[in-house]
Amino acid sequence: MHAYANPARFLKLARWLTPALLWSGLLLTAGAMIYGLAFAPAERLQGETVRILFIHVPSVWLGMAGWTTIALASLAELVWRHPLAALAARGAAMPGAAFTFLGLATGSIWGRPAWGTWWVWDGRLTSFLVLLFLFLGYIALAQAVAREGGSSRVPAIFGLVGAVNIPIIHFSVLWWNSLHQPPSITTGGSAMSGEFLSGLLVAVLGFSLLFGAVVLMRMRALLAETQAEARLRRRAMQAGGQGELADA
Amino acid sequence: MSNSPLKAKHQRLVLILLAFAALIGATLLAIYGLRNQASYFYVPADIAADPPAPGQAIRLGGMVEEGSLTTAADGVTVTFVVQDGEGRVPVTFTGILPDLFVEGSGVVAEGSMDASGTFVATNLLAKHDENYMPRELEDMSREQAREKVAETTE
């Protein structure tokens, strides 16, 4: 991992990896969406509304994977002081929050025809709403720290503490009676027929590649921002000489 | 720095792991404390074990028993039995049924028990299970369909 501590080496890798992830992700996502909307069969009980599955499941998966990325990067930041860890966590926060919101919105739209309600306060829905609030809190905290010049360890601690919610989301449907059904795909197999499962797996892969591309883009943008700031500061120092700096 | 960097690194790792273990422990305790309150509904077995007071607002969840659904003469009142394999609770509901409400499927009813032990529902929510099957399998029984799913996903 520390081989990529050098930003120049990371940028060299990211320069070709970003478009590779982006285009393969777009291709797989478009394929899965077309299959889901036009070719997947109607479901036995739910009929056509089942098609929202192909957006809902990849979105909630990336909401949870997004926070897991923040937690792992936070661990790398706190323990190994990896110089890119804070950037990776900040890069994953915005797309993670976006996918969490998408998962909540599609779930609500799906809940109306399937359950007869837009929203209930059961264990799964509530813990997933908490995840969205954690993301928003993390983004605000990380931005404030970056702007005001505090220690990046503060958002890292928040990222680790918030990881407690991830197993709660996963097990909420098993620990408590909930309106949301238990997982269809487990390590023991799938309760989902192949027509749905294959399309869903392609959608999950496509969304994940897109997520990776966005994280790399944001990391590059954040790196460029810090470099631009450093350059401006240097220039201001040279212009002002040894004397006091004019308020830039 | 008297410590070598490796040692400091290990110290931080152990400290964080300990803090995280304490946090997980605290969360598990909270979840254990919430195990009853955090459930969205009671199942018939809970109602049999600890009957709620008549008139107390609760949610009842379970499967609609096959062959138990009857419509009253007024056309909008239905009665059915919710069961979970251990207990059975008769339910009456007046209103429009959700689209996915069928015999043998899951349901969550909001309402309260009356004095005679019947659950008077004010709202019904359909609860679907984790099985996803195409329409063409509709005519098969649940077991046949499950086998078909197992075949295609293996």
XYZ file of C-alpha atoms in Angstrom:
402
model
C 0.000 0.000 0.000
C 2.772 2.419 0.894
C 4.110 2.042 -2.641
C 1.310 4.473 -3.552
C 2.076 6.872 -0.713
C 3.847 8.959 -3.334
C 1.111 11.040 -5.006
C 2.989 11.041 -8.317
C 2.933 7.245 -8.417
C -0.738 7.194 -7.400
C -1.610 9.712 -10.117
C 0.216 7.622 -12.724
C -1.962 4.643 -11.774
C -5.163 6.680 -11.463
C -4.662 8.322 -14.858
C -5.366 5.100 -16.786
C -7.474 3.335 -14.119
C -10.105 6.109 -13.948
C -11.253 5.913 -17.604
C -10.958 2.100 -17.549
C -13.321 1.868 -14.545
C -15.603 4.586 -15.897
C -16.183 3.094 -19.336
C -16.463 -0.541 -18.237
C -18.825 0.592 -15.466
C -20.976 2.631 -17.854
C -21.138 -0.279 -20.300
C -22.160 -2.865 -17.679
C -24.631 -0.486 -15.996
C -26.282 0.431 -19.294
C -26.517 -3.267 -20.240
C -28.033 -4.213 -16.877
C -30.539 -1.313 -17.000
C -31.685 -2.223 -20.524
C -32.006 -5.878 -19.499
C -33.846 -4.947 -16.308
C -36.310 -2.625 -18.013
C -36.946 -4.527 -21.235
C -35.983 -8.178 -20.947
C -36.251 -9.344 -17.325
C -39.499 -11.230 -16.660
C -42.312 -9.860 -14.507
C -42.284 -11.236 -10.996
C -44.844 -13.781 -9.803
C -46.435 -11.540 -7.164
C -45.024 -8.067 -7.745
C -45.356 -7.986 -11.526
C -43.517 -5.174 -13.304
C -42.538 -3.238 -10.159
C -39.790 -5.794 -9.537
C -37.658 -3.992 -12.156
C -36.673 -1.313 -9.643
C -34.644 -4.093 -8.003
C -31.884 -3.506 -10.569
C -31.305 0.040 -9.260
C -32.291 -0.366 -5.618
C -30.006 -3.269 -4.690
C -26.778 -1.924 -6.312
C -27.465 1.498 -4.736
C -27.880 0.223 -1.180
C -24.893 -2.096 -1.662
C -22.733 0.907 -2.610
C -24.127 2.983 0.256
C -22.846 0.302 2.640
C -19.656 -0.331 0.637
C -19.082 3.449 0.604
C -19.037 3.640 4.374
C -16.892 0.478 4.570
C -14.389 2.272 2.301
C -14.422 5.285 4.639
C -13.902 2.994 7.657
C -10.982 1.079 6.093
C -9.337 4.306 4.882
C -9.843 5.783 8.363
C -8.104 2.760 9.901
C -5.181 3.230 7.462
C -5.099 6.917 8.387
C -5.089 6.343 12.150
C -2.759 3.331 12.347
C -0.393 3.595 9.379
C -0.745 7.339 8.740
C -1.042 6.611 5.037
C -0.844 9.970 3.242
C -3.606 9.129 0.743
C -6.006 7.529 3.252
C -7.786 10.765 4.205
C -8.197 11.599 0.516
C -9.665 8.144 -0.213
C -12.154 8.525 2.642
C -13.191 11.999 1.479
C -13.417 10.725 -2.100
C -15.768 7.883 -1.100
C -18.041 10.057 1.070
C -19.888 12.008 -1.636
C -20.685 9.070 -4.003
C -21.512 6.919 -0.953
C -24.025 9.514 0.234
C -25.481 9.811 -3.278
C -25.999 6.050 -3.582
C -27.461 5.878 -0.050
C -29.976 8.555 -1.018
C -30.755 6.712 -4.263
C -31.265 3.484 -2.305
C -33.687 5.203 0.098
C -35.583 6.914 -2.718
C -35.942 3.786 -4.883
C -36.859 1.735 -1.810
C -39.597 4.202 -0.931
C -40.956 4.209 -4.493
C -40.878 0.393 -4.465
C -42.486 0.205 -1.026
C -45.644 2.009 -2.141
C -46.825 -0.689 -4.596
C -45.188 -3.684 -2.872
C -46.074 -3.001 0.770
C -48.731 -0.333 0.515
C -46.642 2.365 2.210
C -43.873 4.824 1.300
C -42.116 4.492 4.628
C -42.238 2.621 7.924
C -39.952 2.940 10.927
C -38.780 -0.681 10.958
C -35.232 -1.760 11.787
C -33.895 -1.893 8.233
C -35.343 1.385 6.946
C -34.441 3.309 10.092
C -30.839 2.056 10.270
C -30.384 2.871 6.577
C -31.707 6.405 7.083
C -29.161 6.745 9.912
C -26.466 5.806 7.349
C -27.478 8.779 5.179
C -27.226 11.117 8.193
C -23.798 9.635 9.042
C -22.632 10.374 5.490
C -23.887 13.968 5.658
C -22.209 14.439 9.042
C -18.966 12.956 7.755
C -18.930 15.186 4.664
C -19.545 18.313 6.756
C -16.880 17.332 9.299
C -14.231 16.380 6.705
C -14.854 19.597 4.777
C -14.649 21.731 7.893
C -11.406 20.043 8.932
C -9.900 20.463 5.455
C -10.937 24.133 5.306
C -10.060 25.172 8.843
C -6.857 23.128 8.929
C -7.685 20.724 11.773
C -6.344 17.204 12.180
C -7.625 14.708 9.604
C -7.710 12.178 12.453
C -10.973 13.692 13.708
C -13.070 12.613 10.686
C -11.150 9.301 10.672
C -12.389 8.536 14.199
C -15.917 9.454 13.099
C -15.535 7.128 10.089
C -14.543 4.215 12.330
C -17.278 4.820 14.911
C -19.935 5.062 12.187
C -18.908 1.624 10.880
C -20.864 0.126 13.796
C -24.022 0.885 11.809
C -23.045 -1.359 8.859
C -23.590 -4.746 10.602
C -26.726 -3.292 12.228
C -28.152 -2.535 8.771
C -27.264 -6.010 7.542
C -28.627 -7.949 10.518
C -31.622 -5.684 11.238
C -33.939 -7.919 9.205
C -32.719 -11.018 11.062
C -32.588 -9.656 14.625
C -35.940 -7.880 14.603
C -39.257 -8.468 12.897
C -39.252 -5.966 10.053
C -41.442 -5.124 7.097
C -38.381 -5.416 4.842
C -37.741 -9.022 3.819
C -34.561 -10.912 4.805
C -31.681 -11.055 2.266
C -32.356 -13.036 -0.921
C -28.694 -13.646 -1.678
C -26.694 -15.229 1.141
C -23.549 -17.332 1.303
C -25.872 -20.355 1.385
C -27.329 -19.579 -2.054
C -29.965 -17.424 -3.670
C -33.735 -17.318 -3.248
C -33.827 -15.306 -6.458
C -34.471 -16.976 -9.763
C -31.615 -16.857 -12.300
C -33.371 -14.349 -14.573
C -33.245 -11.750 -11.796
C -29.964 -12.817 -10.198
C -27.763 -12.639 -13.309
C -28.987 -9.158 -14.273
C -28.625 -7.990 -10.689
C -25.022 -9.197 -10.407
C -24.088 -7.339 -13.620
C -25.791 -4.192 -12.277
C -23.937 -4.472 -8.952
C -20.613 -4.893 -10.763
C -21.334 -1.978 -13.116
C -22.396 0.376 -10.305
C -19.304 -0.646 -8.290
C -16.935 0.131 -11.189
C -18.623 3.539 -11.581
C -18.232 4.128 -7.848
C -14.508 3.292 -8.095
C -14.120 5.711 -11.008
C -15.841 8.531 -9.088
C -13.692 7.924 -5.992
C -10.506 8.134 -8.118
C -11.765 11.307 -9.844
C -12.505 12.969 -6.525
C -9.134 11.912 -5.080
C -7.369 13.443 -8.097
C -9.410 16.624 -7.771
C -8.594 16.902 -4.045
C -4.888 16.305 -4.753
C -4.921 18.970 -7.478
C -6.650 21.353 -5.067
C -3.973 20.937 -2.367
C -1.217 21.300 -4.972
C -2.799 24.451 -6.370
C -3.122 25.890 -2.871
C 0.523 25.093 -2.107
C 1.594 26.781 -5.350
C -0.469 29.888 -4.589
C 1.038 30.066 -1.131
C 4.569 29.772 -2.532
C 3.873 32.499 -5.064
C 2.457 34.773 -2.387
C 5.549 34.171 -0.261
C 7.850 35.117 -3.156
C 5.847 38.229 -4.008
C 5.707 39.386 -0.422
C 9.387 38.690 0.195
C 10.356 38.169 3.835
C 8.027 40.906 4.998
C 4.420 40.646 6.071
C 1.958 39.103 3.591
C -0.734 41.227 2.142
C -4.098 39.638 2.899
C -4.394 37.349 -0.107
C 10.839 9.552 19.910
C 12.129 6.741 22.089
C 9.814 4.181 20.489
C 10.624 2.804 17.072
C 7.985 3.701 14.447
C 6.898 0.072 14.188
C 6.124 -0.070 17.895
C 4.095 3.151 17.753
C 2.197 1.756 14.807
C 1.371 -1.402 16.779
C 0.353 0.626 19.802
C -2.090 2.634 17.689
C -3.468 -0.545 16.105
C -4.058 -2.198 19.496
C -5.584 0.975 20.935
C -7.992 1.342 18.009
C -8.937 -2.340 18.068
C -9.647 -2.138 21.817
C -11.748 1.004 21.383
C -13.628 -0.606 18.511
C -14.241 -3.799 20.524
C -15.638 -1.691 23.389
C -17.862 0.173 20.943
C -19.162 -3.090 19.426
C -19.793 -4.421 22.931
C -21.775 -1.324 23.885
C -23.782 -1.566 20.662
C -24.559 -5.242 21.211
C -25.748 -4.430 24.750
C -28.022 -1.710 23.374
C -29.367 -4.081 20.711
C -29.976 -6.753 23.378
C -31.861 -4.168 25.428
C -33.915 -3.204 22.383
C -34.641 -6.747 21.206
C -38.374 -6.457 21.910
C -38.959 -2.747 21.374
C -37.116 -2.632 18.036
C -39.320 -5.223 16.395
C -41.754 -3.683 13.967
C -44.539 -6.146 14.764
C -45.601 -9.035 17.006
C -46.054 -12.533 15.611
C -49.055 -14.677 16.726
C -46.784 -16.699 19.035
C -45.880 -13.474 20.937
C -49.581 -12.635 21.265
C -50.345 -16.116 22.612
C -47.445 -15.963 25.088
C -48.203 -12.455 26.377
C -51.640 -11.206 25.284
C -51.715 -7.401 24.876
C -54.445 -5.412 26.602
C -57.589 -4.941 24.468
C -57.502 -1.563 22.726
C -53.690 -1.204 22.958
C -52.278 -0.191 19.549
C -49.967 -2.900 18.199
C -48.861 -4.376 14.881
C -49.411 -8.026 14.093
C -47.360 -9.808 11.430
C -47.446 -13.288 9.942
C -48.762 -15.346 7.067
C -52.373 -15.198 5.885
C -53.647 -18.749 6.442
C -54.701 -20.548 3.242
C -58.482 -20.833 2.953
C -59.193 -18.471 5.853
C -60.016 -15.316 3.849
C -63.732 -14.498 3.760
C -65.521 -11.349 2.663
C -68.530 -10.165 4.686
C -71.919 -9.300 3.154
C -71.050 -5.572 2.967
C -68.246 -6.379 0.498
C -65.530 -4.297 2.167
C -65.062 -6.130 5.453
C -62.745 -9.142 5.327
C -61.791 -11.640 7.983
C -58.797 -13.922 7.852
C -56.387 -15.758 10.158
C -52.755 -14.709 10.632
C -50.503 -17.595 11.640
C -46.793 -18.139 12.172
C -46.720 -21.935 12.556
C -47.041 -21.637 16.329
C -50.046 -19.415 16.932
C -53.169 -18.240 15.086
C -54.924 -14.884 15.432
C -58.244 -14.055 13.713
C -58.227 -10.618 12.064
C -60.987 -8.398 10.734
C -60.356 -5.421 8.440
C -62.622 -2.950 6.669
C -61.150 -1.166 3.676
C -59.182 -1.634 0.478
C -56.734 -4.524 0.473
C -53.141 -3.986 -0.777
C -52.431 -5.418 -4.254
C -50.039 -8.049 -2.931
C -52.442 -9.257 -0.235
C -53.214 -12.919 -1.007
C -53.702 -16.066 1.027
C -50.376 -17.644 1.943
C -48.426 -14.383 1.734
C -47.055 -12.214 4.511
C -49.002 -9.354 6.072
C -48.457 -6.716 8.755
C -51.711 -5.443 10.302
C -51.918 -2.273 12.398
C -54.686 -2.165 14.985
C -55.605 -3.635 18.358
C -57.131 -6.709 19.981
C -60.804 -6.561 20.944
C -62.256 -8.217 24.057
C -63.092 -11.452 22.227
C -59.494 -12.041 21.060
C -60.016 -10.875 17.475
C -57.506 -8.428 16.022
C -59.262 -5.367 14.581
C -56.991 -3.965 11.878
C -57.078 -0.314 10.827
C -54.401 -0.684 8.135
C -52.847 -3.597 6.247
C -49.318 -3.718 4.802
C -48.260 -6.527 2.469
C -44.974 -8.143 3.426
C -43.245 -10.018 0.645
C -40.615 -12.685 1.220
C -37.084 -13.016 -0.112
C -38.126 -15.255 -3.041
C -38.146 -13.735 -6.509
C -39.724 -15.851 -9.244
C -40.833 -15.003 -12.783
C -44.541 -15.127 -13.628
C -44.217 -18.278 -15.719
C -43.589 -20.207 -12.494
C -46.853 -18.921 -11.085
C -48.743 -22.168 -11.564
C -46.194 -24.208 -9.668
C -46.538 -24.783 -5.969
C -44.221 -22.949 -3.593
C -41.984 -26.029 -3.185
C -41.763 -26.693 -6.944
C -40.904 -23.060 -7.591
C -38.269 -23.076 -4.889
C -36.677 -26.150 -6.487
C -36.747 -24.411 -9.860
C -35.024 -21.407 -8.331
C -32.434 -23.648 -6.705
C -31.762 -25.319 -10.079
C -31.299 -22.110 -12.018
C -29.100 -20.419 -9.459
C -26.754 -23.301 -8.643
